[in-house]
Coordinates of C-alpha atoms in Angstrom, one line a residue:
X7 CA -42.5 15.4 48.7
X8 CA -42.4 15.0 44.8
X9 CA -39.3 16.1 43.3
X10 CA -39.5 18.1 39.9
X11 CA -38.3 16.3 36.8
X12 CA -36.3 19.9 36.4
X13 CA -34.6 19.5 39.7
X14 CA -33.7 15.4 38.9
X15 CA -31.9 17.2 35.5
X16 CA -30.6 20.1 37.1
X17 CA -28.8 17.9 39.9
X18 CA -27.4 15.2 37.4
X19 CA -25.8 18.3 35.2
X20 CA -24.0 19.1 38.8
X21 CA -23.3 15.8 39.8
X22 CA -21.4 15.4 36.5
X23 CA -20.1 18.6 35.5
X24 CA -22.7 19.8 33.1
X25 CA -23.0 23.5 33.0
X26 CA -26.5 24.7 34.6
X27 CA -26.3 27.7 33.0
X28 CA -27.7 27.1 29.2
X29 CA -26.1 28.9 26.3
X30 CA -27.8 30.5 23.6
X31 CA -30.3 27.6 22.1
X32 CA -32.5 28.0 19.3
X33 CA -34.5 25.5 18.0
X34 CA -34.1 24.8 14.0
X35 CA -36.9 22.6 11.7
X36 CA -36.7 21.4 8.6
X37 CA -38.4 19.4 6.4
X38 CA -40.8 18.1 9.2
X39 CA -37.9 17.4 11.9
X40 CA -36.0 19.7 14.1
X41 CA -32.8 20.1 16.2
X42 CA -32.2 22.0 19.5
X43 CA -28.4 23.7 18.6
X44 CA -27.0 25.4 21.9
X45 CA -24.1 27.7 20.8
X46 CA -21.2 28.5 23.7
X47 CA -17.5 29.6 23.2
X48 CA -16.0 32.9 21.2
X49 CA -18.2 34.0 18.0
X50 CA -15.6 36.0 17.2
X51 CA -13.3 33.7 16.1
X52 CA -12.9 32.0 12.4
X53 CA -12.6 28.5 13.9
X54 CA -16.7 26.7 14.0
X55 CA -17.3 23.6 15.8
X56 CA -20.5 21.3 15.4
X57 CA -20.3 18.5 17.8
X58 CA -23.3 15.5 16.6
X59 CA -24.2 12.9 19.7
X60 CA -24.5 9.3 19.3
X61 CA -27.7 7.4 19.9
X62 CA -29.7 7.6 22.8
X63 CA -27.5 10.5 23.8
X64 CA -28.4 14.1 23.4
X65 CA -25.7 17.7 23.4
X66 CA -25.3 17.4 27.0
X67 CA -22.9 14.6 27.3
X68 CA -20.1 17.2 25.0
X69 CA -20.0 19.5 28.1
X70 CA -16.2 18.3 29.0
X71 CA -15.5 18.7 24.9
X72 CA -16.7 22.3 24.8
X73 CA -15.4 23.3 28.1
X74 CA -11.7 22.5 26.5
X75 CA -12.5 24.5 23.1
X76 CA -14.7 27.2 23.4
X77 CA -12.4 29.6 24.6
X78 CA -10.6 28.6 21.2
X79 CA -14.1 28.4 18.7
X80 CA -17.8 28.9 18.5
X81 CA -19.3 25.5 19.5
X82 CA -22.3 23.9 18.8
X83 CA -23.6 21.0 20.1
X84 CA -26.7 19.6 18.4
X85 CA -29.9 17.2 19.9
X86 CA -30.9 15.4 17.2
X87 CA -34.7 15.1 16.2
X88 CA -35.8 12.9 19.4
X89 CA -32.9 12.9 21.3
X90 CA -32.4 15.3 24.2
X91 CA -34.9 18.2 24.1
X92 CA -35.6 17.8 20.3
X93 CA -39.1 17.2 19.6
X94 CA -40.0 13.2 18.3
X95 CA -40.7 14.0 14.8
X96 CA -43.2 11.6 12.9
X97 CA -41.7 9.8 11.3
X98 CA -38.0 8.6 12.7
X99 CA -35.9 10.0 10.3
X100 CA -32.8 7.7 8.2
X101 CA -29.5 8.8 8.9
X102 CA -29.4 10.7 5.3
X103 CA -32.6 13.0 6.2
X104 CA -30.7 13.6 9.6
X105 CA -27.8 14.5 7.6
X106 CA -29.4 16.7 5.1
X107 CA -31.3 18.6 8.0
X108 CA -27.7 19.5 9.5
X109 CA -26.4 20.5 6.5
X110 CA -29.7 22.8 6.4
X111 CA -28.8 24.0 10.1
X112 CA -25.1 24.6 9.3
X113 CA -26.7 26.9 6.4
X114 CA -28.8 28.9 8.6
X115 CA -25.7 29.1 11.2
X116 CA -23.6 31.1 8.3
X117 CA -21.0 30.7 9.4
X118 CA -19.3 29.0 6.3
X119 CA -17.8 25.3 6.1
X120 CA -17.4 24.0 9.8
X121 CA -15.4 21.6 11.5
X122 CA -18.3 18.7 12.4
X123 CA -17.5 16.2 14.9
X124 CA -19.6 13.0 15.7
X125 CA -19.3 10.7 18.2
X126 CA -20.7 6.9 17.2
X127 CA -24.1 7.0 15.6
X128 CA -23.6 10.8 15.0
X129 CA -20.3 9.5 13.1
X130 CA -22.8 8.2 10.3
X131 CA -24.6 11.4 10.5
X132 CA -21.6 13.9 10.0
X133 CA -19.9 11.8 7.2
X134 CA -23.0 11.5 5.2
X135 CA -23.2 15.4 5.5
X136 CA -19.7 15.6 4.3
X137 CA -20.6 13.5 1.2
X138 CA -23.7 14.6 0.7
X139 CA -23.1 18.5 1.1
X140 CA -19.8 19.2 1.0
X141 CA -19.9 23.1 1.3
X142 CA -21.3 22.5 4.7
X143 CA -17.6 21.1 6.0
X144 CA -14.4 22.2 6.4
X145 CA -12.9 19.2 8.6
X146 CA -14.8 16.1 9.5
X147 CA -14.1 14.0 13.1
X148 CA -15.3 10.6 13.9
X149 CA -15.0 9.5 17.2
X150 CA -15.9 5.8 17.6
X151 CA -17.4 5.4 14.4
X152 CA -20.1 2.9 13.9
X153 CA -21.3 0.5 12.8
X154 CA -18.7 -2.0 12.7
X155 CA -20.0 -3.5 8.9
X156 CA -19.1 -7.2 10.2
X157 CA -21.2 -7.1 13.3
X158 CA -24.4 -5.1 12.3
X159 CA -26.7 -7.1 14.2
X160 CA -28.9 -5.3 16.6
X161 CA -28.2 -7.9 19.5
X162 CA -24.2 -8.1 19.5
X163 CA -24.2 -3.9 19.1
X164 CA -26.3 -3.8 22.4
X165 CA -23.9 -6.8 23.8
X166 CA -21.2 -5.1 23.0
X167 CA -22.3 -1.8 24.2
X168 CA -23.1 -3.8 27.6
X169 CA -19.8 -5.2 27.7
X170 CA -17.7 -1.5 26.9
X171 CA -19.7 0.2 29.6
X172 CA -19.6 -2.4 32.6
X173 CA -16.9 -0.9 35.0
X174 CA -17.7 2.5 33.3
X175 CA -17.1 5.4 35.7
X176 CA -20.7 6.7 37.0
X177 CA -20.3 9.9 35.1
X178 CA -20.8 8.1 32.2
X179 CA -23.2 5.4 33.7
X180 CA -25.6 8.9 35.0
X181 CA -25.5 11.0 32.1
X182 CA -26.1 7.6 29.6
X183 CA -28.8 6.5 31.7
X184 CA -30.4 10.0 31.7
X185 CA -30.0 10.3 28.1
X186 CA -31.3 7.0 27.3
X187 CA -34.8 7.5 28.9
X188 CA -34.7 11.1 27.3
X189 CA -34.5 9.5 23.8
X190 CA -38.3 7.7 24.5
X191 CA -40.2 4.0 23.4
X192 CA -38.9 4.7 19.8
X193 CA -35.0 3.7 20.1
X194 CA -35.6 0.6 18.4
X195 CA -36.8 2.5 15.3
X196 CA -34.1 4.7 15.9
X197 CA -31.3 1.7 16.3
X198 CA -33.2 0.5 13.1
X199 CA -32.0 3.5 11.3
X200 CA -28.3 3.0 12.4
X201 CA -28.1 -0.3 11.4
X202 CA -29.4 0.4 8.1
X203 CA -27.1 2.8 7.2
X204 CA -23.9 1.7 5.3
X205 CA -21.2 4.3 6.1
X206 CA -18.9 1.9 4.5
X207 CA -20.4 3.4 0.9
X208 CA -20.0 6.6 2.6
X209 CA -16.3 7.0 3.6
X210 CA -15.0 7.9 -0.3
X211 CA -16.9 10.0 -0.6
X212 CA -15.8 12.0 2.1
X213 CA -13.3 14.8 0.6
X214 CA -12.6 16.9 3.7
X215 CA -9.6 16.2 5.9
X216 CA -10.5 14.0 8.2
X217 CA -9.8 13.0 11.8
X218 CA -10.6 9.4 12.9
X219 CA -10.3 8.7 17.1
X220 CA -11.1 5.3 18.9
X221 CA -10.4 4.5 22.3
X222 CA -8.0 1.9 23.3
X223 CA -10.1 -0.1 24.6
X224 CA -13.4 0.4 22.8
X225 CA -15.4 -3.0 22.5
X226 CA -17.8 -1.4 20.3
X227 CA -15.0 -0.6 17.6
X228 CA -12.5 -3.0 17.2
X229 CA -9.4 -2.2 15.9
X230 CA -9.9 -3.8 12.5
X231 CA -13.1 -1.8 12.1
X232 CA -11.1 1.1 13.1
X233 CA -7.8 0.8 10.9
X234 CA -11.3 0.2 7.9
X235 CA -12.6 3.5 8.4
X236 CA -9.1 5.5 8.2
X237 CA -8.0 3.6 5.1
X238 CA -11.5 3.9 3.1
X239 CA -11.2 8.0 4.1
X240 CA -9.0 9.7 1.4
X241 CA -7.7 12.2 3.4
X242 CA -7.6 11.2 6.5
X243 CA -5.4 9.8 10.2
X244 CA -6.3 8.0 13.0
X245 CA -5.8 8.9 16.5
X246 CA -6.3 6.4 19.5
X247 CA -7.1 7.3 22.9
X248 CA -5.1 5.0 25.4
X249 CA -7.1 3.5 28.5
X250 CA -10.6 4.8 27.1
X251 CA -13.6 2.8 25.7
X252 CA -16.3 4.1 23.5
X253 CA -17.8 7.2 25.7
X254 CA -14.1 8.6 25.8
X255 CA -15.4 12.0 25.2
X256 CA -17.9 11.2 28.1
X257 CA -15.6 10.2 30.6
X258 CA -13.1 12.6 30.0
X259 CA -12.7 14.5 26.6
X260 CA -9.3 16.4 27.2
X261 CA -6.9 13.6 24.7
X262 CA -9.3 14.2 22.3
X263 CA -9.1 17.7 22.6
X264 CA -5.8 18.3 22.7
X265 CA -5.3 16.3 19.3
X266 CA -8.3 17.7 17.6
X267 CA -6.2 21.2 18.2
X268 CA -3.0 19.7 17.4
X269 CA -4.3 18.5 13.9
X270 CA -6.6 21.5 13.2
X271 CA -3.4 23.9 13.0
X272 CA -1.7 21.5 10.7
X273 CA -4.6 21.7 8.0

């Protein structure tokens, strides 16, 4: 008997912890590309947090992050145009037209200047907002911020990807894979755009308070890269995640979370 493409997603959101149960989603366009936002947590409160996925990912793989703040904040996790259950726009869109459409969505979300999180390619994506529109952002957090500006080449980031994820746990393995395939046949235009992008002439730029997290053992960002991104940020510190590798907020996203609220009542 055929099984459902429905039931294949519905059983890998139990398998690995993924709430079933969507929150409120809305789907936002602008200028000819859209994101899928799905907003959980307390509306009521002052605190607004915008979570941006890395590439070939999509807003599912922040379930553990929002699970451990959204009895604290609003969150919203974002699929960018293509990823997830955003629609493949045209044209694949450069890192600064994704980062001017979220700065358009965090307009229509009034909810003022927010704290916007991105995890690798969605790093890029969230700091360029910051330059670029800095009434949008309140805070700014990069988790395993790419791309490492001495190894831009398409073939070491995928061999280094390759290497970070081999002995991954299958949480992360299931929810990648099911992301990846999700993402369609125009990755490589879409890795194209993340290589091109120089966050390097981004970082000062950046004037919101910053939080900059790596894990320990993340093959993707060395620590030299790493220590480069904190110092080229003018306000910002760096926090490292022992025993985790680049999907840290994947695998399990409670260090993360317990430092992002630990630095977000010192600002």
């Amino acid at each position: 008997m055929a099984v459902s493409t429905d039931a294949v997603d519905r059983a890998i959101d139990e398998i690995t912890g993924v709430p079933t149960d969507a929150g409120r989603i809305e789907v936002f366009a602008h200028g000819g590309a859209s994101v899928v936002a799905e907003r959980r947590g307390d509306a009521a409160s002052a605190c607004t947090v915008v979570l941006v996925h890395g590439i070939g990912m999509g807003r599912k793989v922040f379930a553990d992050l929002v699970r451990h703040l959204e009895n604290e904040a609003l969150v919203v996790a974002l699929d960018l145009p293509g990823y997830g259950d955003a629609p493949e726009p045209t044209r694949t869109p450069t890192i600064e037209r994704m980062a001017d459409l979220v700065a358009a969505y965090l307009r229509h979300l009034g909810r003022g200047p927010v704290v916007l999180l991105g995890h690798s390619m969605g790093t890029q994506v969230v700091a360029e907002t910051a330059a670029r529109h800095p009434d949008t952002v309140d805070r700014l957090v990069l988790v395993a911020p790419t791309v490492d500006r001495h190894r831009r080449r398409a073939l070491r980031q995928l061999w280094r990807l390759a290497r970070d994820l081999w002995g991954e746990s299958p949480k992360v393995l299931l929810l990648g894979a099911r992301e990846y395939m999700r993402a369609g046949p125009n990755l490589r235009r879409k890795m194209r755009a993340m290589l091109t992008h120089r966050p390097e002439a981004t970082y000062a730029r950046v004037s919101a308070p910053t939080l900059v997290v790596r894990g320990e053992s993340d093959v993707v960002v060395p620590p030299e890269w790493f220590d480069e991104v904190v110092a080229a940020i003018p306000d910002s510190r760096g926090f490292v995640v022992e025993g985790h590798r680049h999907e840290t907020l994947i695998r399990t996203a409670e260090p993360t979370a317990r430092e992002l609220g630990r630095w977000l009542s010192e600002q």
